Amino acid sequence: GAVVSQHPSWVICKSGTSVKIECRSLDFQATTMFWYRQFPKQSLMLMATSNEGSKATYEQGVEKDKFLINHASLTLSTLTVTSAHPEDSSFYICSAPHRVGGLLAGGNEQYFGPGTRLTVT
Amino acid sequence: AQSVSQHNHHVILSEAASLELGCNYSYGGTVNLFWYVQYPGQHLQLLLKYFSGDPLVKGIKGFEAEFIKSKFSFNLRKPSVQWSDTAEYFCAVKGGRRALTFGSGTRLQVQP
């Protein structure tokens, strides 16, 4: 099946520094990828939609200047948390849609990366 | 806009008990529905999905879900839970937008 990887799996950084998280689709191309954030004991919240060849689309309340997204190729999207603060500490998860099934009965299934745990000290 | 609500936030069951987790969605058009499981310290895994066809969907590990369009529901069921089913369960819907919208999650605790 389709695989999505993320790097790094965890990172600790000091307040004020920037951190880059990579999301790769390993065996399929993804013109769109999604970035989610999950706080402890909470659900996944969509942060932004990463679009290859165009600007990312951010959800309401997500600062685009703080969370920079670059969809560099059909298999890679990066999320850079700029000037990180302790409140940015969270679990960041990316996903990419990939069509499964036949033309009539199939649909787009989301394949999730394993997540990146960011801790800002 | 699409939304999902999961009514049970925390469920505690004994082993071999039957499980049903509620999920209701809000969206007027065609939907794709999913149930994901997240074991402690691990990433999301797809349990099952509904795109079209038979509304009773069977997934991995003995789980199944029934899509009832008239009730906008997609409840997850398992006839007999095991201790290893202890995890967080998320219902998700894909409607008009390509991203998934997740419910708040249900924490299932199975006691041996």
PDB file of N, CA and C in Angstrom, chain B residues 32-80:
ATOM      1  N   ASN B  32     -17.309  10.266   2.170  1.00  0.00           N
ATOM      2  CA  ASN B  32     -16.493   9.093   2.452  1.00  0.00           C
ATOM      3  C   ASN B  32     -16.291   9.104   3.966  1.00  0.00           C
ATOM      4  N   LEU B  33     -16.388   7.946   4.585  1.00  0.00           N
ATOM      5  CA  LEU B  33     -16.305   7.871   6.040  1.00  0.00           C
ATOM      6  C   LEU B  33     -15.207   6.901   6.460  1.00  0.00           C
ATOM      7  N   PHE B  34     -14.555   7.224   7.560  1.00  0.00           N
ATOM      8  CA  PHE B  34     -13.414   6.445   8.017  1.00  0.00           C
ATOM      9  C   PHE B  34     -13.442   6.287   9.532  1.00  0.00           C
ATOM     10  N   TRP B  35     -12.867   5.188   9.981  1.00  0.00           N
ATOM     11  CA  TRP B  35     -12.530   5.029  11.384  1.00  0.00           C
ATOM     12  C   TRP B  35     -11.035   4.736  11.466  1.00  0.00           C
ATOM     13  N   TYR B  36     -10.363   5.502  12.326  1.00  0.00           N
ATOM     14  CA  TYR B  36      -8.947   5.312  12.573  1.00  0.00           C
ATOM     15  C   TYR B  36      -8.745   4.915  14.030  1.00  0.00           C
ATOM     16  N   VAL B  37      -7.662   4.196  14.281  1.00  0.00           N
ATOM     17  CA  VAL B  37      -7.289   3.844  15.647  1.00  0.00           C
ATOM     18  C   VAL B  37      -5.874   4.352  15.904  1.00  0.00           C
ATOM     19  N   GLN B  38      -5.668   4.827  17.102  1.00  0.00           N
ATOM     20  CA  GLN B  38      -4.338   5.291  17.500  1.00  0.00           C
ATOM     21  C   GLN B  38      -3.985   4.621  18.809  1.00  0.00           C
ATOM     22  N   TYR B  39      -3.078   3.638  18.745  1.00  0.00           N
ATOM     23  CA  TYR B  39      -2.621   2.964  19.952  1.00  0.00           C
ATOM     24  C   TYR B  39      -1.656   3.881  20.698  1.00  0.00           C
ATOM     25  N   PRO B  40      -1.541   3.702  21.994  1.00  0.00           N
ATOM     26  CA  PRO B  40      -0.679   4.599  22.785  1.00  0.00           C
ATOM     27  C   PRO B  40       0.718   4.718  22.196  1.00  0.00           C
ATOM     28  N   GLY B  41       1.108   5.939  21.925  1.00  0.00           N
ATOM     29  CA  GLY B  41       2.445   6.200  21.410  1.00  0.00           C
ATOM     30  C   GLY B  41       2.658   5.874  19.949  1.00  0.00           C
ATOM     31  N   GLN B  42       1.584   5.516  19.269  1.00  0.00           N
ATOM     32  CA  GLN B  42       1.730   5.152  17.861  1.00  0.00           C
ATOM     33  C   GLN B  42       0.940   6.094  16.962  1.00  0.00           C
ATOM     34  N   HIS B  43       1.137   5.929  15.658  1.00  0.00           N
ATOM     35  CA  HIS B  43       0.438   6.824  14.742  1.00  0.00           C
ATOM     36  C   HIS B  43      -0.893   6.232  14.309  1.00  0.00           C
ATOM     37  N   LEU B  44      -1.631   7.016  13.581  1.00  0.00           N
ATOM     38  CA  LEU B  44      -2.959   6.615  13.137  1.00  0.00           C
ATOM     39  C   LEU B  44      -2.910   5.408  12.211  1.00  0.00           C
ATOM     40  N   GLN B  45      -3.844   4.517  12.422  1.00  0.00           N
ATOM     41  CA  GLN B  45      -4.004   3.374  11.513  1.00  0.00           C
ATOM     42  C   GLN B  45      -5.455   3.327  11.061  1.00  0.00           C
ATOM     43  N   LEU B  46      -5.645   3.032   9.800  1.00  0.00           N
ATOM     44  CA  LEU B  46      -6.991   2.940   9.267  1.00  0.00           C
ATOM     45  C   LEU B  46      -7.624   1.617   9.686  1.00  0.00           C
ATOM     46  N   LEU B  47      -8.795   1.688  10.295  1.00  0.00           N
ATOM     47  CA  LEU B  47      -9.535   0.490  10.669  1.00  0.00           C
ATOM     48  C   LEU B  47     -10.446   0.044   9.537  1.00  0.00           C
ATOM     49  N   LEU B  48     -11.179   0.987   8.999  1.00  0.00           N
ATOM     50  CA  LEU B  48     -12.093   0.694   7.907  1.00  0.00           C
ATOM     51  C   LEU B  48     -12.552   1.982   7.258  1.00  0.00           C
ATOM     52  N   LYS B  49     -13.148   1.816   6.079  1.00  0.00           N
ATOM     53  CA  LYS B  49     -13.601   2.992   5.341  1.00  0.00           C
ATOM     54  C   LYS B  49     -14.858   2.653   4.556  1.00  0.00           C
ATOM     55  N   TYR B  50     -15.642   3.673   4.297  1.00  0.00           N
ATOM     56  CA  TYR B  50     -16.806   3.534   3.447  1.00  0.00           C
ATOM     57  C   TYR B  50     -16.705   4.566   2.333  1.00  0.00           C
ATOM     58  N   PHE B  51     -16.790   4.062   1.092  1.00  0.00           N
ATOM     59  CA  PHE B  51     -16.851   4.958  -0.057  1.00  0.00           C
ATOM     60  C   PHE B  51     -18.237   4.894  -0.691  1.00  0.00           C
ATOM     61  N   SER B  52     -18.692   3.685  -0.959  1.00  0.00           N
ATOM     62  CA  SER B  52     -20.002   3.499  -1.575  1.00  0.00           C
ATOM     63  C   SER B  52     -20.357   2.021  -1.462  1.00  0.00           C
ATOM     64  N   GLY B  53     -21.562   1.676  -1.896  1.00  0.00           N
ATOM     65  CA  GLY B  53     -21.956   0.266  -1.921  1.00  0.00           C
ATOM     66  C   GLY B  53     -22.540  -0.199  -0.605  1.00  0.00           C
ATOM     67  N   ASP B  54     -22.213  -1.409  -0.228  1.00  0.00           N
ATOM     68  CA  ASP B  54     -22.762  -2.035   0.973  1.00  0.00           C
ATOM     69  C   ASP B  54     -22.496  -1.147   2.181  1.00  0.00           C
ATOM     70  N   PRO B  55     -23.555  -0.732   2.878  1.00  0.00           N
ATOM     71  CA  PRO B  55     -23.351   0.175   4.012  1.00  0.00           C
ATOM     72  C   PRO B  55     -22.719  -0.491   5.225  1.00  0.00           C
ATOM     73  N   LEU B  56     -22.669  -1.798   5.243  1.00  0.00           N
ATOM     74  CA  LEU B  56     -22.011  -2.490   6.342  1.00  0.00           C
ATOM     75  C   LEU B  56     -20.582  -2.801   5.896  1.00  0.00           C
ATOM     76  N   VAL B  57     -19.661  -2.172   6.579  1.00  0.00           N
ATOM     77  CA  VAL B  57     -18.263  -2.265   6.167  1.00  0.00           C
ATOM     78  C   VAL B  57     -17.483  -3.065   7.194  1.00  0.00           C
ATOM     79  N   LYS B  58     -16.705  -3.990   6.732  1.00  0.00           N
ATOM     80  CA  LYS B  58     -15.860  -4.770   7.646  1.00  0.00           C
ATOM     81  C   LYS B  58     -14.423  -4.291   7.524  1.00  0.00           C
ATOM     82  N   GLY B  59     -13.786  -4.150   8.676  1.00  0.00           N
ATOM     83  CA  GLY B  59     -12.415  -3.685   8.674  1.00  0.00           C
ATOM     84  C   GLY B  59     -11.477  -4.711   9.277  1.00  0.00           C
ATOM     85  N   ILE B  60     -10.340  -4.202   9.712  1.00  0.00           N
ATOM     86  CA  ILE B  60      -9.348  -5.098  10.296  1.00  0.00           C
ATOM     87  C   ILE B  60      -9.675  -5.381  11.753  1.00  0.00           C
ATOM     88  N   LYS B  61      -9.083  -6.422  12.271  1.00  0.00           N
ATOM     89  CA  LYS B  61      -9.149  -6.775  13.692  1.00  0.00           C
ATOM     90  C   LYS B  61     -10.580  -6.994  14.189  1.00  0.00           C
ATOM     91  N   GLY B  62     -11.455  -7.425  13.312  1.00  0.00           N
ATOM     92  CA  GLY B  62     -12.818  -7.762  13.717  1.00  0.00           C
ATOM     93  C   GLY B  62     -13.766  -6.591  13.855  1.00  0.00           C
ATOM     94  N   PHE B  63     -13.351  -5.409  13.475  1.00  0.00           N
ATOM     95  CA  PHE B  63     -14.215  -4.238  13.561  1.00  0.00           C
ATOM     96  C   PHE B  63     -15.114  -4.135  12.330  1.00  0.00           C
ATOM     97  N   GLU B  64     -16.278  -3.545  12.544  1.00  0.00           N
ATOM     98  CA  GLU B  64     -17.170  -3.255  11.440  1.00  0.00           C
ATOM     99  C   GLU B  64     -17.900  -1.945  11.736  1.00  0.00           C
ATOM    100  N   ALA B  65     -18.448  -1.345  10.702  1.00  0.00           N
ATOM    101  CA  ALA B  65     -19.204  -0.111  10.891  1.00  0.00           C
ATOM    102  C   ALA B  65     -20.355  -0.104   9.899  1.00  0.00           C
ATOM    103  N   GLU B  66     -21.423   0.542  10.298  1.00  0.00           N
ATOM    104  CA  GLU B  66     -22.598   0.613   9.433  1.00  0.00           C
ATOM    105  C   GLU B  66     -22.916   2.060   9.113  1.00  0.00           C
ATOM    106  N   PHE B  67     -22.998   2.338   7.836  1.00  0.00           N
ATOM    107  CA  PHE B  67     -23.356   3.668   7.363  1.00  0.00           C
ATOM    108  C   PHE B  67     -24.873   3.733   7.246  1.00  0.00           C
ATOM    109  N   ILE B  68     -25.478   4.603   8.031  1.00  0.00           N
ATOM    110  CA  ILE B  68     -26.922   4.807   7.943  1.00  0.00           C
ATOM    111  C   ILE B  68     -27.134   6.235   7.466  1.00  0.00           C
ATOM    112  N   LYS B  69     -27.421   6.355   6.186  1.00  0.00           N
ATOM    113  CA  LYS B  69     -27.488   7.678   5.563  1.00  0.00           C
ATOM    114  C   LYS B  69     -28.580   8.547   6.189  1.00  0.00           C
ATOM    115  N   SER B  70     -29.724   7.926   6.497  1.00  0.00           N
ATOM    116  CA  SER B  70     -30.845   8.694   7.031  1.00  0.00           C
ATOM    117  C   SER B  70     -30.545   9.272   8.405  1.00  0.00           C
ATOM    118  N   LYS B  71     -29.620   8.651   9.093  1.00  0.00           N
ATOM    119  CA  LYS B  71     -29.252   9.119  10.432  1.00  0.00           C
ATOM    120  C   LYS B  71     -27.910   9.840  10.437  1.00  0.00           C
ATOM    121  N   PHE B  72     -27.292   9.968   9.289  1.00  0.00           N
ATOM    122  CA  PHE B  72     -25.969  10.596   9.188  1.00  0.00           C
ATOM    123  C   PHE B  72     -25.011   9.948  10.197  1.00  0.00           C
ATOM    124  N   SER B  73     -25.078   8.647  10.288  1.00  0.00           N
ATOM    125  CA  SER B  73     -24.261   7.970  11.290  1.00  0.00           C
ATOM    126  C   SER B  73     -23.347   6.926  10.663  1.00  0.00           C
ATOM    127  N   PHE B  74     -22.288   6.635  11.376  1.00  0.00           N
ATOM    128  CA  PHE B  74     -21.310   5.625  10.942  1.00  0.00           C
ATOM    129  C   PHE B  74     -20.705   5.031  12.204  1.00  0.00           C
ATOM    130  N   ASN B  75     -21.497   4.248  12.920  1.00  0.00           N
ATOM    131  CA  ASN B  75     -21.072   3.707  14.208  1.00  0.00           C
ATOM    132  C   ASN B  75     -20.130   2.523  14.041  1.00  0.00           C
ATOM    133  N   LEU B  76     -19.165   2.468  14.915  1.00  0.00           N
ATOM    134  CA  LEU B  76     -18.167   1.394  14.909  1.00  0.00           C
ATOM    135  C   LEU B  76     -18.585   0.316  15.884  1.00  0.00           C
ATOM    136  N   ARG B  77     -18.423  -0.944  15.494  1.00  0.00           N
ATOM    137  CA  ARG B  77     -18.830  -2.046  16.365  1.00  0.00           C
ATOM    138  C   ARG B  77     -17.771  -3.141  16.373  1.00  0.00           C
ATOM    139  N   LYS B  78     -17.754  -3.852  17.484  1.00  0.00           N
ATOM    140  CA  LYS B  78     -16.954  -5.080  17.578  1.00  0.00           C
ATOM    141  C   LYS B  78     -17.660  -5.974  18.576  1.00  0.00           C
ATOM    142  N   PRO B  79     -17.920  -7.228  18.216  1.00  0.00           N
ATOM    143  CA  PRO B  79     -18.723  -8.106  19.071  1.00  0.00           C
ATOM    144  C   PRO B  79     -18.049  -8.447  20.402  1.00  0.00           C
ATOM    145  N   SER B  80     -16.719  -8.528  20.393  1.00  0.00           N
ATOM    146  CA  SER B  80     -16.028  -8.975  21.598  1.00  0.00           C
ATOM    147  C   SER B  80     -14.655  -8.298  21.642  1.00  0.00           C
TER     148      SER B  80
END
